[in-house]
CSV table of C-alpha atoms in Angstrom, one decimal:
chain,number,residue,atom,x,y,z
A,185,MET,CA,-7.8,0.7,-43.8
A,186,ASP,CA,-10.0,-2.0,-42.4
A,187,PHE,CA,-12.7,-1.0,-39.9
A,188,LEU,CA,-12.5,-3.9,-37.5
A,189,PRO,CA,-8.8,-3.8,-36.7
A,190,MET,CA,-9.1,-0.1,-36.0
A,191,LEU,CA,-12.0,-0.7,-33.7
A,192,ILE,CA,-10.1,-3.4,-31.8
A,193,GLN,CA,-7.1,-1.0,-31.5
A,194,ILE,CA,-9.4,1.7,-30.1
A,195,PHE,CA,-11.0,-0.7,-27.6
A,196,SER,CA,-7.7,-2.0,-26.3
A,197,TRP,CA,-6.3,1.5,-25.9
A,198,VAL,CA,-9.4,2.4,-23.9
A,199,PHE,CA,-9.2,-0.7,-21.7
A,200,ILE,CA,-5.5,-0.4,-21.0
A,201,VAL,CA,-5.7,3.3,-20.2
A,202,LEU,CA,-8.6,2.7,-17.9
A,203,GLY,CA,-6.9,-0.2,-16.2
A,204,SER,CA,-3.7,1.8,-15.7
A,205,CYS,CA,-5.7,4.7,-14.1
A,206,LEU,CA,-7.5,2.3,-11.8
A,207,MET,CA,-4.2,0.7,-10.8
A,208,VAL,CA,-2.7,4.1,-9.9
A,209,ILE,CA,-5.8,5.3,-8.1
A,210,GLY,CA,-6.1,2.0,-6.1
A,211,ALA,CA,-2.4,2.3,-5.1
A,212,ALA,CA,-2.9,6.0,-4.1
A,213,GLY,CA,-6.0,4.9,-2.1
A,214,MET,CA,-3.9,2.4,-0.2
A,215,LEU,CA,-1.5,5.2,0.8
A,216,ARG,CA,-4.2,7.7,1.5
A,217,PHE,CA,-6.7,5.9,3.7
A,218,ALA,CA,-5.7,5.9,7.4
A,219,ASP,CA,-7.6,2.8,8.4
A,220,PHE,CA,-6.9,-0.8,7.6
A,221,TRP,CA,-10.5,-1.6,6.8
A,222,ALA,CA,-10.7,1.2,4.3
A,223,ARG,CA,-7.4,0.1,2.7
A,224,LEU,CA,-8.9,-3.4,2.1
A,225,HIS,CA,-11.4,-1.8,-0.3
A,226,ALA,CA,-8.7,0.2,-2.1
A,227,ALA,CA,-6.7,-3.0,-2.6
A,228,SER,CA,-9.8,-4.6,-4.1
A,229,VAL,CA,-9.9,-1.9,-6.8
A,230,ILE,CA,-6.5,-3.0,-7.8
A,231,GLU,CA,-7.3,-6.7,-7.8
A,232,SER,CA,-10.6,-6.6,-9.6
A,233,GLY,CA,-11.0,-3.4,-11.7
A,234,GLY,CA,-7.4,-2.7,-12.8
A,235,MET,CA,-6.6,-6.4,-13.3
A,236,ILE,CA,-9.7,-7.1,-15.4
A,237,PHE,CA,-9.3,-4.0,-17.6
A,238,LEU,CA,-5.6,-4.5,-18.3
A,239,LEU,CA,-6.0,-8.2,-19.1
A,240,LEU,CA,-8.9,-7.4,-21.4
A,241,GLY,CA,-6.8,-4.8,-23.2
A,242,MET,CA,-4.0,-7.4,-23.6
A,243,CYS,CA,-6.4,-10.0,-24.8
A,244,LEU,CA,-7.5,-7.7,-27.6
A,245,GLN,CA,-3.8,-7.2,-28.6
A,246,ALA,CA,-3.1,-10.9,-28.7
A,247,ASN,CA,-2.5,-12.2,-32.2
A,248,ASP,CA,-2.4,-15.9,-31.3
A,249,TRP,CA,-5.1,-18.1,-29.8
A,250,LEU,CA,-2.7,-19.7,-27.4
A,251,ILE,CA,-1.7,-16.3,-26.0
A,252,PHE,CA,-5.4,-15.4,-25.6
A,253,PHE,CA,-6.0,-18.6,-23.7
A,254,LYS,CA,-3.0,-18.0,-21.4
A,255,LEU,CA,-4.3,-14.5,-20.6
A,256,ALA,CA,-7.7,-16.0,-20.0
A,257,PHE,CA,-6.2,-18.5,-17.6
A,258,ILE,CA,-4.3,-15.8,-15.7
A,259,GLY,CA,-7.5,-13.8,-15.5
A,260,LEU,CA,-9.6,-16.7,-14.3
A,261,PHE,CA,-7.1,-17.6,-11.7
A,262,LEU,CA,-6.8,-14.1,-10.3
A,263,PHE,CA,-10.6,-13.8,-10.5
A,264,ILE,CA,-10.9,-16.7,-8.1
A,265,THR,CA,-7.9,-16.3,-5.8
A,266,GLY,CA,-8.0,-12.5,-5.5
A,267,PRO,CA,-11.2,-12.4,-3.4
A,268,ALA,CA,-10.1,-15.5,-1.5
A,269,ALA,CA,-6.8,-13.9,-0.5
A,270,THR,CA,-8.5,-10.6,0.5
A,271,HIS,CA,-11.1,-12.5,2.5
A,272,ALA,CA,-8.3,-14.5,4.2
A,273,VAL,CA,-6.5,-11.2,5.2
A,274,ALA,CA,-9.8,-9.7,6.5
A,275,LYS,CA,-10.8,-12.7,8.5
A,276,ALA,CA,-7.3,-13.0,10.1
A,277,ALA,CA,-7.4,-9.3,11.0
A,278,LEU,CA,-10.9,-9.6,12.5
A,279,SER,CA,-10.0,-12.6,14.6
A,280,ASP,CA,-6.8,-10.9,15.7
A,281,GLN,CA,-8.7,-7.8,16.7
A,282,SER,CA,-11.2,-9.7,18.7
A,283,ARG,CA,-8.5,-11.7,20.4
A,284,LYS,CA,-6.7,-8.6,21.4
A,285,ASN,CA,-9.9,-7.0,22.7
A,286,SER,CA,-10.7,-10.1,24.8
A,287,THR,CA,-7.3,-10.2,26.4
A,288,LYS,CA,-7.5,-6.5,27.1
A,289,SER,CA,-10.9,-6.9,28.9
A,290,ALA,CA,-9.5,-10.0,30.7
A,291,ILE,CA,-6.6,-7.8,32.1
A,292,LYS,CA,-9.0,-5.1,33.1
B,121,MET,CA,0.3,1.9,-25.2
B,122,PHE,CA,2.2,-0.8,-23.4
B,123,VAL,CA,4.9,1.7,-22.4
B,124,LEU,CA,2.1,3.7,-20.7
B,125,ALA,CA,0.8,0.7,-18.9
B,126,THR,CA,4.3,-0.2,-17.7
B,127,PHE,CA,4.9,3.2,-16.3
B,128,ALA,CA,1.5,3.2,-14.5
B,129,LEU,CA,2.2,-0.2,-13.0
B,130,LEU,CA,5.7,0.9,-11.9
B,131,ILE,CA,4.3,4.0,-10.2
B,132,SER,CA,1.6,2.0,-8.4
B,133,ILE,CA,4.1,-0.6,-7.4
B,134,ILE,CA,6.3,2.2,-5.8
B,135,LEU,CA,3.2,3.5,-4.0
B,136,VAL,CA,2.3,0.1,-2.7
B,137,LEU,CA,5.9,-0.5,-1.5
B,138,LEU,CA,5.8,2.8,0.3
B,139,ARG,CA,2.6,1.5,2.0
B,140,LEU,CA,4.5,-1.7,2.9
B,141,TYR,CA,7.3,0.4,4.4
B,142,PHE,CA,5.2,2.8,6.4
B,143,SER,CA,2.6,0.4,7.8
B,144,GLN,CA,2.5,-0.8,11.4
B,145,THR,CA,0.6,-4.0,11.6
B,146,LEU,CA,1.2,-7.4,10.0
B,147,PHE,CA,-2.1,-7.5,8.1
B,148,ASP,CA,-1.4,-4.1,6.4
B,149,ARG,CA,1.8,-5.6,5.1
B,150,VAL,CA,0.3,-8.8,3.9
B,151,LEU,CA,-2.4,-6.8,2.1
B,152,ALA,CA,0.2,-4.6,0.5
B,153,LEU,CA,2.2,-7.6,-0.5
B,154,ASN,CA,-0.8,-9.3,-2.1
B,155,ALA,CA,-1.6,-6.2,-4.1
B,156,PHE,CA,2.1,-6.0,-5.1
B,157,GLY,CA,2.0,-9.6,-6.3
B,158,THR,CA,-1.1,-8.9,-8.4
B,159,MET,CA,0.6,-5.9,-10.0
B,160,ALA,CA,3.8,-7.9,-10.6
B,161,VAL,CA,1.8,-10.6,-12.4
B,162,ILE,CA,0.3,-8.0,-14.7
B,163,LEU,CA,3.6,-6.2,-15.1
B,164,ILE,CA,5.3,-9.4,-16.3
B,165,GLY,CA,2.6,-9.9,-18.9
B,166,VAL,CA,2.8,-6.3,-20.1
B,167,VAL,CA,6.6,-6.4,-20.4
B,168,GLY,CA,6.2,-9.6,-22.3
B,169,PHE,CA,4.0,-7.8,-24.8
B,170,LEU,CA,6.3,-4.8,-24.9
B,171,SER,CA,9.3,-6.9,-25.8
B,172,GLY,CA,7.3,-9.0,-28.2
B,173,ARG,CA,8.0,-12.2,-26.3
B,174,PRO,CA,4.6,-13.6,-25.0
B,175,ASP,CA,6.4,-16.5,-23.4
B,176,PHE,CA,6.6,-14.3,-20.4
B,177,LEU,CA,2.9,-15.1,-19.8
B,178,ASP,CA,4.0,-18.6,-18.5
B,179,ILE,CA,6.1,-16.9,-15.8
B,180,ALA,CA,3.2,-14.6,-15.0
B,181,LEU,CA,0.9,-17.6,-14.5
B,182,LEU,CA,3.4,-19.2,-12.2
B,183,TYR,CA,3.8,-16.0,-10.2
B,184,ALA,CA,0.1,-15.8,-9.7
B,185,LEU,CA,0.0,-19.3,-8.3
B,186,ILE,CA,2.9,-18.7,-6.0
B,187,ASN,CA,1.6,-15.3,-4.8
B,188,PHE,CA,-1.7,-16.8,-3.6
B,189,VAL,CA,-0.1,-19.7,-1.8
B,190,GLY,CA,2.4,-17.4,-0.3
B,191,THR,CA,-0.2,-15.0,1.1
B,192,VAL,CA,-2.2,-17.8,2.6
B,193,ALA,CA,0.9,-19.5,4.0
B,194,VAL,CA,2.0,-16.3,5.8
B,195,LEU,CA,-1.4,-15.7,7.3
B,196,LYS,CA,-1.7,-19.3,8.4
B,197,TYR,CA,1.8,-19.3,9.9
B,198,PHE,CA,1.2,-16.1,11.9
B,199,LYS,CA,-2.2,-17.4,13.2
B,200,TYR,CA,-1.3,-21.0,14.2
B,201,GLY,CA,2.5,-21.0,14.3
B,202,THR,CA,2.8,-23.9,11.9
B,203,ILE,CA,2.4,-24.3,8.1
B,204,GLY,CA,2.0,-27.9,7.3
B,205,ASP,CA,2.8,-30.0,10.4
B,206,SER,CA,0.6,-33.1,10.7
B,207,ASP,CA,0.0,-32.6,14.4
B,208,LYS,CA,-3.5,-32.4,16.0
B,209,GLN,CA,-3.9,-28.7,15.6
B,210,THR,CA,-3.6,-28.6,11.8
B,211,SER,CA,-5.7,-31.8,11.3
B,212,LYS,CA,-8.4,-30.1,13.3
B,213,LEU,CA,-8.3,-27.2,10.9
B,214,SER,CA,-8.8,-29.2,7.7
B,215,GLY,CA,-11.7,-31.3,9.3
C,179,MET,CA,-16.1,-43.4,-14.0
C,180,ARG,CA,-17.8,-40.4,-15.6
C,181,SER,CA,-16.0,-37.9,-13.3
C,182,LEU,CA,-12.7,-39.7,-14.2
C,183,PHE,CA,-13.3,-39.2,-17.9
C,184,ILE,CA,-14.4,-35.5,-17.4
C,185,SER,CA,-11.3,-34.7,-15.4
C,186,PHE,CA,-9.1,-36.5,-18.0
C,187,VAL,CA,-10.6,-34.4,-20.8
C,188,LEU,CA,-10.3,-31.1,-18.8
C,189,LEU,CA,-6.7,-31.7,-17.7
C,190,SER,CA,-5.6,-32.7,-21.2
C,191,LEU,CA,-7.3,-29.6,-22.7
C,192,THR,CA,-5.6,-27.4,-20.1
C,193,TRP,CA,-2.2,-28.9,-20.9
C,194,LEU,CA,-2.7,-28.6,-24.7
C,195,LEU,CA,-3.8,-24.9,-24.4
C,196,LEU,CA,-0.9,-24.0,-22.1
C,197,SER,CA,1.9,-25.9,-23.8
C,198,GLY,CA,1.8,-24.9,-27.5
C,199,VAL,CA,4.5,-27.4,-28.4
C,200,TYR,CA,3.0,-30.3,-30.3
C,201,LYS,CA,5.8,-32.9,-30.8
C,202,GLY,CA,5.7,-36.6,-30.0
C,203,LEU,CA,7.9,-36.7,-26.9
C,204,ILE,CA,6.4,-33.6,-25.3
C,205,MET,CA,2.9,-34.8,-25.9
C,206,GLY,CA,3.8,-38.1,-24.2
C,207,LEU,CA,5.2,-36.3,-21.2
C,208,GLY,CA,2.0,-34.3,-21.0
C,209,LEU,CA,-0.1,-37.4,-21.1
C,210,LEU,CA,2.0,-38.9,-18.4
C,211,SER,CA,1.6,-35.8,-16.2
C,212,VAL,CA,-2.2,-35.8,-16.7
C,213,LEU,CA,-2.4,-39.5,-15.7
C,214,LEU,CA,-0.2,-38.9,-12.7
C,215,THR,CA,-2.3,-35.9,-11.6
C,216,ILE,CA,-5.5,-38.0,-11.8
C,217,TYR,CA,-3.8,-40.8,-9.8
C,218,PHE,CA,-2.7,-38.4,-7.1
C,219,VAL,CA,-6.1,-36.8,-6.8
C,220,ARG,CA,-7.8,-40.2,-6.5
C,221,ARG,CA,-5.3,-41.2,-3.9
C,222,MET,CA,-5.9,-38.1,-1.8
C,223,ASP,CA,-9.6,-38.8,-1.9
C,224,LYS,CA,-9.0,-41.6,0.6
C,225,ILE,CA,-7.7,-39.1,3.2
C,226,ASP,CA,-10.7,-36.7,3.2
C,227,GLY,CA,-13.4,-38.0,0.9
C,228,TYR,CA,-15.0,-34.6,0.7
C,229,THR,CA,-17.0,-34.1,-2.5
C,230,ILE,CA,-18.3,-30.8,-4.0
C,231,ASP,CA,-21.9,-30.7,-5.0
C,232,PHE,CA,-21.6,-29.2,-8.5
C,233,SER,CA,-25.2,-28.4,-9.1
C,234,ILE,CA,-24.7,-25.3,-11.1
C,235,ASN,CA,-26.3,-24.4,-14.5
C,236,ILE,CA,-23.4,-23.5,-16.7
C,237,PHE,CA,-25.3,-21.2,-19.1
C,238,LYS,CA,-26.9,-19.3,-16.3
C,239,LEU,CA,-23.5,-19.0,-14.7
C,240,LEU,CA,-22.2,-17.3,-17.8
C,241,GLY,CA,-25.1,-14.8,-17.8
C,242,TYR,CA,-24.4,-14.1,-14.1
C,243,PHE,CA,-20.7,-13.6,-14.9
C,244,PHE,CA,-21.5,-10.8,-17.3
C,245,TRP,CA,-24.0,-9.2,-14.9
C,246,LEU,CA,-21.2,-9.4,-12.2
C,247,LEU,CA,-18.8,-7.6,-14.6
C,248,MET,CA,-21.2,-4.7,-14.9
C,249,GLU,CA,-21.6,-4.6,-11.1
C,250,ILE,CA,-17.8,-4.6,-10.7
C,251,ALA,CA,-17.6,-1.6,-13.1
C,252,LYS,CA,-20.3,0.3,-11.3
C,253,SER,CA,-18.9,-0.2,-7.8
C,254,ASN,CA,-15.4,0.6,-9.1
C,255,ILE,CA,-16.6,4.0,-10.0
C,256,GLU,CA,-18.0,4.5,-6.5
C,257,VAL,CA,-14.8,3.4,-4.7
C,258,VAL,CA,-12.7,5.6,-7.0
C,259,LYS,CA,-15.0,8.5,-6.0
C,260,ALA,CA,-14.5,7.6,-2.3
C,261,ILE,CA,-10.7,7.5,-2.7
C,262,ILE,CA,-10.7,10.9,-4.4
C,263,LYS,CA,-12.9,12.5,-1.7
C,264,GLY,CA,-10.7,11.1,1.1
C,265,ASP,CA,-11.0,9.7,4.6
C,266,ASN,CA,-13.7,12.0,6.0
C,267,HIS,CA,-16.5,11.2,3.6
C,268,ILE,CA,-16.7,7.4,4.0
C,269,ASN,CA,-19.1,5.5,6.2
C,270,LYS,CA,-17.6,2.2,7.2
C,271,LYS,CA,-19.9,-0.4,8.6
C,272,MET,CA,-20.0,-4.1,9.3
C,273,PHE,CA,-23.4,-5.8,8.9
C,274,PHE,CA,-24.9,-9.2,8.4
C,275,ILE,CA,-26.8,-10.5,5.4
C,276,SER,CA,-28.6,-13.8,5.1
C,277,THR,CA,-27.7,-16.3,2.3
C,278,SER,CA,-30.4,-18.4,0.7
C,279,GLN,CA,-28.3,-20.7,-1.4
C,280,ARG,CA,-28.7,-24.5,-0.9
C,281,SER,CA,-25.2,-25.8,-1.9
C,282,ASP,CA,-21.8,-24.9,-0.5
C,283,LEU,CA,-20.7,-23.9,-4.0
C,284,GLY,CA,-23.5,-21.4,-4.3
C,285,LYS,CA,-22.5,-19.8,-1.0
C,286,VAL,CA,-18.9,-19.6,-2.1
C,287,ILE,CA,-19.9,-18.0,-5.4
C,288,PHE,CA,-22.0,-15.4,-3.5
C,289,ALA,CA,-19.3,-14.6,-1.0
C,290,ASN,CA,-16.6,-14.4,-3.7
C,291,SER,CA,-18.8,-12.1,-5.7
C,292,ILE,CA,-19.3,-9.8,-2.7
C,293,THR,CA,-15.5,-9.6,-2.2
C,294,LEU,CA,-14.9,-9.2,-5.9
C,295,THR,CA,-17.0,-6.0,-6.1
C,296,PRO,CA,-15.0,-3.2,-4.6
C,297,GLY,CA,-16.6,-1.6,-1.6
C,298,THR,CA,-17.8,-4.7,0.0
C,299,ILE,CA,-15.9,-7.6,1.6
C,300,SER,CA,-17.3,-10.8,3.0
C,301,ILE,CA,-15.6,-11.7,6.2
C,302,ASN,CA,-17.3,-14.6,7.9
C,303,LEU,CA,-20.1,-17.1,7.2
C,304,GLU,CA,-22.0,-18.6,10.2
C,305,ASN,CA,-25.4,-20.3,10.2
C,306,ASN,CA,-26.3,-18.8,6.7
C,307,GLN,CA,-25.5,-15.3,8.0
C,308,LEU,CA,-22.7,-13.6,6.1
C,309,CYS,CA,-20.7,-10.9,7.8
C,310,VAL,CA,-20.0,-8.1,5.3
C,311,HIS,CA,-17.8,-5.0,5.7
C,312,ALA,CA,-18.9,-2.1,3.5
C,313,LEU,CA,-16.8,1.0,2.7
C,314,ASN,CA,-19.7,3.4,2.1
C,315,PHE,CA,-22.8,2.0,3.7
C,316,ASN,CA,-26.2,3.1,2.7
C,317,GLU,CA,-29.7,1.7,2.0
C,318,ALA,CA,-28.8,0.9,-1.6
C,319,SER,CA,-25.9,-1.4,-0.6
C,320,THR,CA,-28.1,-3.9,1.2
C,321,LYS,CA,-30.6,-3.9,-1.6
C,322,GLY,CA,-27.8,-4.6,-4.1
C,323,LEU,CA,-26.5,-7.5,-2.1
C,324,GLU,CA,-30.0,-8.9,-1.7
C,325,GLU,CA,-30.4,-8.8,-5.5
C,326,MET,CA,-27.0,-10.5,-5.9
C,327,ASP,CA,-28.1,-13.2,-3.4
C,328,ARG,CA,-31.3,-13.8,-5.5
C,329,ARG,CA,-29.3,-14.1,-8.7
C,330,VAL,CA,-26.8,-16.6,-7.3
C,331,LYS,CA,-29.7,-18.7,-6.0
C,332,ASN,CA,-31.1,-18.6,-9.5
C,333,ILE,CA,-28.1,-20.1,-11.1
C,334,GLU,CA,-28.3,-23.2,-8.9
C,335,SER,CA,-29.9,-25.9,-11.0
C,336,GLY,CA,-32.9,-27.8,-9.8
C,337,SER,CA,-34.1,-25.1,-7.4
């Protein structure tokens, strides 16, 4: 038995198990936190930690360079757009909050 | 290994959908939808590996593109009431 | 002309890596789509004319990328702990941090890295002041963000 393929197998196991755990914990956090601003952080565990570990584990299992590059593309794309989408949600929520507050104070 | 990842992803997708169902505000729902989309992208890739057909990765890539555009489009629509009209309001936004 | 050549090479490389089918007709269609994309992008330039100042050192960016991965791993552990402890043990706070990058791209990289590390989210950028929301605010979190700011300033070339 070769040493290197076994090492790759072990690493991909570890990455995929870690990524799966982070996914479930992040989803549980989204259910558990009572406040919207705390839930944003739970969602960012899903979008950075779980995503990166699962894709790394899949990259190690890929037996073709093209598959490896496709996974890298997906990872790079999610790496850039995930924070952008989270930021968009946070900014929209903040402006909505401040708008509501200002209309409330205007009524009072 | 991929079976385990599939089950974990399915469980977390169910949890996020519960969040989507029980939330009150729009932003909670958009956030849950975005997280759901990320999970769906990974799930499509994992299922592709599980069934030995890595062609699924193309679909996952497309889903990632559409998910991002969809999230931003929903947020923009609910903030400004338009998505791509070429009236004064939207041209002010891009400038 | 140089940017045209670079975009042609990059788009062709992307197409070749994503396609995987190397036959005459398909390759021709790929070339056609690359040329069409470049034509459309050139045409859209007339509408807005906005250019990105890409003054980033690629090798330093790679080094920063691996440092960022380590940071993401560390803050993931913290947020997982916060999720397990529950609602009563978190200390949410919104605060401002100043950015020292010169280019827009540097600022974008800094803000994106803040959002990418779980536990902190960048919300708004005004007059070089970045509004950040933290899940578990303490003294160490501002220090970490200041170090990240310094490192992103470091990868800008010519500074």
